[in-house]
Short mmCIF file of C-alpha atoms in Angstrom, two decimals:
data_model
loop_
_atom_site.label_atom_id
_atom_site.label_comp_id
_atom_site.label_asym_id
_atom_site.label_seq_id
_atom_site.Cartn_x
_atom_site.Cartn_y
_atom_site.Cartn_z
CA MET A 228 142.05 23.27 146.71
CA ASN A 229 141.70 27.24 148.12
CA ARG A 230 140.21 28.74 147.00
CA ARG A 231 140.85 32.78 146.91
CA THR A 232 137.17 35.13 147.16
CA SER A 233 138.08 38.69 147.35
CA SER A 234 135.92 41.15 148.83
CA PRO A 235 134.55 43.71 147.04
CA ARG A 236 136.46 47.22 147.27
CA PRO A 237 134.46 49.23 149.62
CA ARG A 238 133.01 52.16 148.25
CA PRO A 239 134.21 55.58 149.41
CA PHE A 240 131.79 57.29 151.83
CA ARG A 241 130.16 60.69 150.48
CA ARG A 242 128.64 62.98 152.71
CA ARG A 243 125.21 63.38 150.67
CA PRO A 244 124.36 67.57 150.20
CA ALA A 245 121.71 68.98 152.56
CA ALA A 246 118.43 69.15 151.09
CA SER A 247 117.27 72.28 150.02
CA PRO A 248 114.32 72.93 151.96
CA SER A 249 111.45 72.51 149.63
CA PRO A 250 109.27 75.76 148.86
CA ALA A 251 106.19 76.36 149.90
CA SER A 252 103.17 74.02 148.51
CA PRO A 253 101.23 76.43 146.17
CA ALA A 254 97.76 77.22 147.41
CA PRO A 255 94.72 75.80 145.33
CA ARG A 256 93.69 77.52 142.36
CA THR A 257 90.55 78.53 142.54
CA GLY A 258 88.11 79.41 139.75
CA TRP A 259 89.00 82.78 139.62
CA CYS A 260 93.11 81.97 139.92
CA ARG A 261 92.20 80.03 136.37
CA PHE A 262 90.27 82.84 134.97
CA ALA A 263 93.21 85.37 135.98
CA ARG A 264 95.72 83.03 134.00
CA LEU A 265 94.14 83.46 130.91
CA PRO A 266 96.14 85.24 128.72
CA VAL A 267 95.26 88.45 126.88
CA ASP A 268 95.54 89.47 123.54
CA PRO A 269 97.76 92.73 123.63
CA TYR A 270 95.94 92.93 120.25
CA ILE A 271 91.92 93.19 121.94
CA LEU A 272 93.94 95.92 124.29
CA ALA A 273 95.23 97.69 120.77
CA LEU A 274 91.64 97.28 119.74
CA LEU A 275 89.79 98.66 122.94
CA GLY A 276 92.29 101.24 122.89
CA THR A 277 91.37 102.57 119.53
CA VAL A 278 87.76 102.66 119.94
CA ALA A 279 88.59 104.70 123.14
CA LEU A 280 90.87 107.39 120.66
CA ALA A 281 88.00 107.72 118.62
CA ALA A 282 85.55 108.33 121.17
CA LEU A 283 88.00 111.17 122.65
CA LEU A 284 88.82 112.33 119.61
CA PRO A 285 87.35 111.31 116.88
CA ALA A 286 88.33 112.51 113.29
CA SER A 287 86.31 115.22 111.28
CA GLY A 288 86.41 117.53 108.38
CA THR A 289 89.40 117.72 106.97
CA ALA A 290 91.04 115.10 109.52
CA ALA A 291 88.56 112.33 109.06
CA ASP A 292 88.74 112.90 104.69
CA VAL A 293 92.57 111.87 105.28
CA ALA A 294 91.95 109.58 107.98
CA GLY A 295 88.97 107.76 105.28
CA GLY A 296 92.19 108.27 102.09
CA ALA A 297 94.26 106.18 104.20
CA THR A 298 91.94 103.72 105.41
CA THR A 299 91.08 103.05 101.83
CA GLY A 300 95.11 102.41 101.21
CA ALA A 301 95.23 100.36 103.55
CA VAL A 302 92.68 98.62 102.82
CA ALA A 303 93.79 97.47 99.41
CA LEU A 304 97.52 97.23 100.86
CA LEU A 305 95.38 94.67 102.99
CA PHE A 306 94.04 92.37 100.75
CA PHE A 307 96.93 92.81 98.10
CA LEU A 308 99.17 91.19 100.95
CA TYR A 309 97.21 88.66 100.97
CA GLY A 310 97.05 87.50 97.65
CA ALA A 311 101.10 88.00 97.53
CA ARG A 312 101.27 85.40 100.77
CA LEU A 313 98.83 82.28 99.70
CA SER A 314 101.09 79.74 97.56
CA THR A 315 98.85 78.70 94.43
CA ARG A 316 100.58 75.62 94.90
CA GLU A 317 99.42 75.11 98.70
CA ALA A 318 96.20 76.09 97.86
CA LEU A 319 96.08 73.32 94.74
CA ASP A 320 97.39 70.58 97.32
CA GLY A 321 95.17 70.64 99.50
CA LEU A 322 92.35 70.88 97.29
CA LYS A 323 92.34 67.02 98.56
CA SER A 324 90.66 67.38 101.41
CA TRP A 325 87.66 68.79 99.32
CA ARG A 326 85.49 67.49 101.66
CA LEU A 327 86.32 69.06 104.48
CA HIS A 328 86.72 72.30 102.94
CA LEU A 329 83.46 71.69 102.01
CA THR A 330 82.18 71.12 105.25
CA VAL A 331 83.63 74.80 106.31
CA LEU A 332 82.29 76.37 103.45
CA ALA A 333 79.38 75.05 104.17
CA CYS A 334 79.25 76.57 108.00
CA THR A 335 80.65 79.59 107.10
CA PHE A 336 77.98 80.71 104.47
CA LEU A 337 75.39 78.65 105.33
CA VAL A 338 74.57 77.52 108.57
CA PHE A 339 75.83 81.03 110.39
CA PRO A 340 74.09 82.67 107.81
CA LEU A 341 70.47 80.33 108.83
CA LEU A 342 71.10 81.20 112.57
CA GLY A 343 72.09 85.14 112.08
CA LEU A 344 68.31 85.01 109.91
CA ALA A 345 66.82 83.03 112.77
CA ALA A 346 68.12 85.79 115.54
CA ARG A 347 65.49 88.54 113.41
CA GLY A 348 63.13 87.49 115.72
CA LEU A 349 64.75 89.77 118.29
CA VAL A 350 64.12 93.01 117.29
CA PRO A 351 62.56 95.18 118.70
CA PHE A 352 62.47 93.73 121.27
CA ALA A 353 66.44 92.58 122.09
CA LEU A 354 68.69 93.81 119.33
CA THR A 355 67.47 97.73 117.61
CA PRO A 356 67.47 97.15 113.84
CA GLU A 357 71.28 98.44 113.34
CA LEU A 358 72.99 95.69 115.52
CA TYR A 359 70.92 92.93 114.22
CA SER A 360 72.40 94.51 110.79
CA GLY A 361 75.66 94.31 112.02
CA LEU A 362 74.60 90.68 114.03
CA LEU A 363 73.97 89.27 110.59
CA PHE A 364 76.62 91.06 108.95
CA LEU A 365 78.80 89.33 110.86
CA CYS A 366 77.31 85.98 110.26
CA LEU A 367 77.90 86.25 106.31
CA VAL A 368 82.16 87.34 107.23
CA PRO A 369 84.68 84.62 105.94
CA SER A 370 86.47 82.28 108.53
CA THR A 371 89.55 83.39 109.76
CA ILE A 372 93.40 82.06 109.53
CA GLN A 373 95.64 82.73 111.78
CA SER A 374 93.82 81.88 115.16
CA SER A 375 92.03 78.74 113.68
CA ILE A 376 95.74 77.66 113.00
CA ALA A 377 97.29 78.41 115.69
CA PHE A 378 94.53 76.81 118.34
CA THR A 379 93.86 73.60 115.66
CA SER A 380 97.85 72.89 116.63
CA MET A 381 97.05 73.65 120.24
CA ALA A 382 95.16 71.50 120.10
CA ARG A 383 96.83 68.68 118.01
CA GLY A 384 94.43 68.75 114.99
CA ASN A 385 94.84 68.79 110.84
CA VAL A 386 97.28 71.93 111.02
CA PRO A 387 97.56 71.57 107.06
CA ALA A 388 93.60 71.35 106.33
CA ALA A 389 93.10 74.07 108.80
CA ILE A 390 94.97 76.63 106.48
CA CYS A 391 93.62 75.16 103.25
CA ALA A 392 90.66 76.28 104.88
CA GLY A 393 91.23 79.23 105.93
CA SER A 394 92.58 80.45 102.96
CA PHE A 395 89.05 79.32 100.66
CA SER A 396 87.18 80.49 102.93
CA SER A 397 89.26 83.90 102.77
CA ILE A 398 89.04 83.57 98.91
CA ALA A 399 85.92 82.79 98.98
CA GLY A 400 84.85 85.34 101.30
CA ILE A 401 86.09 88.11 99.02
CA VAL A 402 83.20 87.49 96.48
CA VAL A 403 80.53 85.78 98.94
CA THR A 404 80.47 88.27 101.99
CA PRO A 405 79.47 91.24 99.36
CA LEU A 406 76.53 88.81 97.29
CA LEU A 407 75.03 87.26 100.11
CA ALA A 408 74.94 91.19 101.42
CA ALA A 409 73.18 92.27 98.74
CA LEU A 410 70.75 89.24 99.50
CA LEU A 411 70.30 89.14 103.09
CA LEU A 412 70.72 92.99 104.08
CA GLY A 413 69.11 94.60 101.22
CA GLY A 414 69.56 97.45 98.25
CA GLY A 415 68.82 100.18 100.73
CA ALA A 416 69.61 98.62 104.27
CA ASN A 417 72.79 100.99 106.23
CA GLY A 418 73.58 102.51 103.25
CA PHE A 419 74.24 99.43 101.04
CA SER A 420 73.78 99.99 97.61
CA PRO A 421 74.85 97.79 94.22
CA ASP A 422 77.31 100.53 94.14
CA SER A 423 78.93 99.38 97.33
CA LEU A 424 80.02 95.64 95.31
CA LEU A 425 82.00 98.16 92.03
CA ARG A 426 83.88 99.09 95.21
CA ILE A 427 84.69 95.63 96.76
CA VAL A 428 86.02 94.68 93.51
CA ALA A 429 87.59 98.12 93.21
CA GLN A 430 89.05 98.21 96.84
CA LEU A 431 89.27 94.07 97.67
CA LEU A 432 89.54 91.88 94.47
CA LEU A 433 91.61 93.73 92.09
CA PRO A 434 94.30 94.36 94.98
CA PHE A 435 94.47 90.62 96.15
CA VAL A 436 94.90 89.47 92.57
CA ALA A 437 97.51 91.62 91.70
CA GLY A 438 98.92 90.20 94.52
CA GLN A 439 98.64 86.78 93.43
CA LEU A 440 100.14 88.08 89.84
CA LEU A 441 103.09 89.71 91.37
CA ARG A 442 103.77 86.59 94.19
CA ARG A 443 106.67 85.25 92.31
CA TRP A 444 108.84 88.40 92.60
CA VAL A 445 107.39 89.59 95.75
CA GLY A 446 106.75 86.27 98.00
CA GLY A 447 110.55 85.64 98.84
CA PHE A 448 110.24 89.56 100.14
CA LEU A 449 107.27 89.03 102.23
CA THR A 450 108.35 85.31 103.73
CA ARG A 451 111.49 87.00 104.96
CA HIS A 452 109.87 90.38 106.35
CA ARG A 453 106.68 88.31 108.51
CA THR A 454 107.42 90.11 111.25
CA LEU A 455 107.44 93.55 109.85
CA LEU A 456 104.43 92.59 107.55
CA GLY A 457 102.63 91.20 110.98
CA ARG A 458 102.51 94.82 112.09
CA VAL A 459 101.38 96.35 109.02
CA ASP A 460 98.24 94.33 108.81
CA ARG A 461 97.56 94.81 112.43
CA GLY A 462 98.31 98.64 111.74
CA SER A 463 95.62 99.01 108.77
CA ILE A 464 92.46 97.17 110.78
CA LEU A 465 93.62 99.54 113.57
CA LEU A 466 93.20 102.14 111.18
CA VAL A 467 90.41 100.78 109.97
CA VAL A 468 88.35 100.66 113.25
CA TYR A 469 90.04 104.32 114.09
CA THR A 470 88.39 105.56 111.04
CA ALA A 471 84.53 103.99 111.32
CA PHE A 472 83.78 104.78 114.73
CA SER A 473 85.12 108.08 114.41
CA GLN A 474 82.09 108.55 111.63
CA GLY A 475 80.05 107.13 113.87
CA MET A 476 80.93 109.35 117.10
CA VAL A 477 80.12 112.07 114.72
CA ALA A 478 77.19 110.93 113.26
CA GLY A 479 75.51 110.41 116.34
CA VAL A 480 74.61 106.89 116.07
CA TRP A 481 76.34 106.12 119.82
CA ASN A 482 73.38 107.73 120.89
CA ARG A 483 71.24 105.04 119.82
CA VAL A 484 73.08 102.10 122.24
CA THR A 485 72.24 101.23 125.14
CA PRO A 486 74.21 99.50 127.98
CA GLY A 487 71.14 96.75 127.90
CA ARG A 488 70.92 96.53 124.49
CA LEU A 489 74.92 95.84 124.58
CA GLY A 490 74.68 93.02 126.98
CA ALA A 491 71.86 91.54 125.32
CA LEU A 492 73.87 91.87 122.14
CA PHE A 493 76.72 90.07 124.15
CA ALA A 494 74.19 87.26 125.41
CA VAL A 495 72.96 87.13 121.67
CA GLU A 496 76.89 86.48 120.09
CA VAL A 497 77.74 83.70 123.28
CA VAL A 498 74.36 81.28 121.74
CA LEU A 499 75.57 81.57 118.51
CA LEU A 500 79.04 80.92 119.09
CA ALA A 501 78.20 77.99 121.27
CA ALA A 502 75.74 76.84 118.93
CA MET A 503 78.37 76.93 116.23
CA LEU A 504 80.85 75.27 118.35
CA THR A 505 78.15 72.15 118.63
CA ILE A 506 77.43 72.08 115.16
CA SER A 507 80.63 71.36 113.50
CA TRP A 508 81.83 69.01 116.03
CA TYR A 509 79.02 66.75 116.13
CA GLY A 510 78.13 67.81 112.99
CA ALA A 511 81.89 66.90 111.04
CA ARG A 512 81.35 63.52 113.65
CA ARG A 513 78.09 62.18 111.90
CA LEU A 514 79.91 62.77 108.39
CA GLY A 515 82.74 60.57 109.36
CA PHE A 516 85.60 62.63 110.02
CA ASP A 517 88.42 61.91 112.43
CA ARG A 518 89.37 63.45 115.44
CA ALA A 519 92.05 65.78 113.91
CA ASP A 520 89.47 66.34 111.37
CA ARG A 521 87.05 67.36 113.36
CA VAL A 522 89.55 69.35 114.85
CA ALA A 523 90.83 72.05 111.95
CA ILE A 524 86.40 71.61 111.55
CA GLN A 525 85.52 73.33 114.50
CA PHE A 526 87.97 75.56 115.04
CA ALA A 527 87.68 77.11 111.38
CA GLY A 528 84.06 76.77 111.20
CA SER A 529 82.92 78.23 113.99
CA LYS A 530 85.13 81.63 113.25
CA LYS A 531 84.72 84.62 111.57
CA SER A 532 88.01 87.23 110.35
CA LEU A 533 88.21 90.32 111.79
CA ALA A 534 90.38 91.05 109.37
CA ALA A 535 88.03 90.46 106.46
CA GLY A 536 85.45 91.87 108.03
CA LEU A 537 86.15 95.47 109.28
CA PRO A 538 87.60 96.56 105.59
CA MET A 539 84.13 95.10 103.94
CA ALA A 540 82.28 96.80 106.53
CA SER A 541 83.80 100.02 106.15
CA VAL A 542 82.68 99.69 102.02
CA LEU A 543 79.23 98.75 102.52
CA PHE A 544 77.98 100.48 105.56
CA GLY A 545 79.53 103.59 105.38
CA ALA A 546 78.50 106.33 108.10
CA GLN A 547 77.30 102.94 110.05
CA ALA A 548 79.87 101.18 109.43
CA SER A 549 80.40 101.85 113.24
CA LEU A 550 77.67 100.37 114.78
CA ALA A 551 77.98 97.62 111.56
CA VAL A 552 81.02 96.66 112.97
CA LEU A 553 80.24 96.57 116.73
CA PRO A 554 78.83 93.33 116.94
CA LEU A 555 81.63 91.14 114.28
CA MET A 556 84.68 93.15 117.39
CA LEU A 557 82.47 91.29 120.59
CA PHE A 558 82.10 88.29 118.69
CA HIS A 559 85.69 88.32 117.76
CA MET A 560 87.31 88.90 121.77
CA LEU A 561 84.61 86.44 122.82
CA GLN A 562 85.66 83.60 120.07
CA LEU A 563 89.51 83.86 120.68
CA VAL A 564 89.12 83.69 124.81
CA VAL A 565 86.16 80.65 124.19
CA CYS A 566 88.33 79.15 122.01
CA ALA A 567 91.46 79.02 123.20
CA MET A 568 89.95 77.59 126.44
CA ILE A 569 89.12 74.64 124.09
CA ALA A 570 92.15 74.18 122.60
CA LYS A 571 93.56 73.72 125.98
CA ARG A 572 91.45 71.02 126.82
CA ARG A 573 91.68 69.59 123.90
CA SER A 574 95.87 69.35 123.77
CA ARG A 575 95.26 67.26 127.42
CA GLU A 576 92.84 64.58 125.67
CA PRO A 577 94.46 61.11 124.50
CA LEU A 578 94.48 60.63 121.20
CA PRO A 579 93.16 57.39 120.31
CA ASP A 580 96.73 55.59 119.04
CA GLU A 581 97.56 56.66 122.76
CA PRO A 582 97.00 54.82 126.57
CA LEU A 583 94.85 57.61 128.59
CA LEU A 584 97.70 59.40 131.00
CA ASP A 585 96.46 58.33 134.23
CA GLU A 586 96.75 54.52 133.69
CA PRO A 587 98.87 52.13 135.12
CA ALA A 588 101.79 50.97 133.26
CA ALA A 589 100.47 47.15 133.99
CA VAL A 590 97.08 47.55 133.06
CA ARG A 591 98.15 48.57 129.79
CA THR A 592 100.72 45.80 129.74
CA ARG A 593 98.14 43.67 130.48
CA ALA A 594 95.22 44.99 127.88
CA VAL A 595 98.02 44.77 125.34
CA ALA A 596 98.74 41.20 126.54
CA GLY A 597 95.37 40.62 126.35
CA GLN A 598 94.67 41.21 122.71
CA ALA A 599 98.35 39.28 121.35
#
């Protein structure tokens, strides 16, 4: 019997397109190139520009009165918006992670102040009394919200916990920060007095409570215009910075700060930030938190809020506010750069349930077969 065998139909010949010349391989990245590629926060540049403007054109006389009144209204508006944005339901839901929130609060209002008190031995050798008061005030300020959330998300941590931890810290700071300032800074330090507590209540706490009460009616508007309100927030902070540094220029307080003192302050804050990053990370590990929670604790427990600290300093320190907020502004810039590098590094780390990125597939297959 004849068997037909059909030969396969020949495939049409297709000419391959000429390969485009490959671009030249990029030069190896040096340490300086990596540093140059770090993103520069435009808000930091705006803060530096505001300080320069206050140094060149400080507000004095009638202009200072107008700037002071505008600052008071801007700060009240700022805390009204904080209260109106915070969802009471989300805050109550966040109470489920109470151990994490207590750990962040302990880092913010216990460990930080203890380290600030330990820096008292640097006066007057490295720090002036005014700079030390600002450093100690920095240690009393609540944690951040926006940047803690952003870095926690970048590092693949527990973002809902970071949101609640930052919110709880901000709420507690409205009351705890002035009380700690009264206890640790003293009644006569840098213009601080018990009347400052009343001004804190009138200028910060009451607008915050009003925002919470009116959130039912204004919450939708704030959600729809989030970008515009973010500009209002940052504009208010820039106004506070300009007013504080203008008062310092008019009073001549900057004549008492030398480049050597500024360098010593920067070195002290580098050590302070490194200590808090280490304590928050390894302390959370000793307390039994998993990786996602440790990331949230590290970023929320080692950072300080410029947005909350500057208005409080303007109320508590008066004419001495420029020197009081200088350590906070310097720490704010430092923590953004350092935490951004840490978050990028942690984003490349494998999660506990993920294989190593550079592990061969055959090795992973044998490992799984051996466990079966």
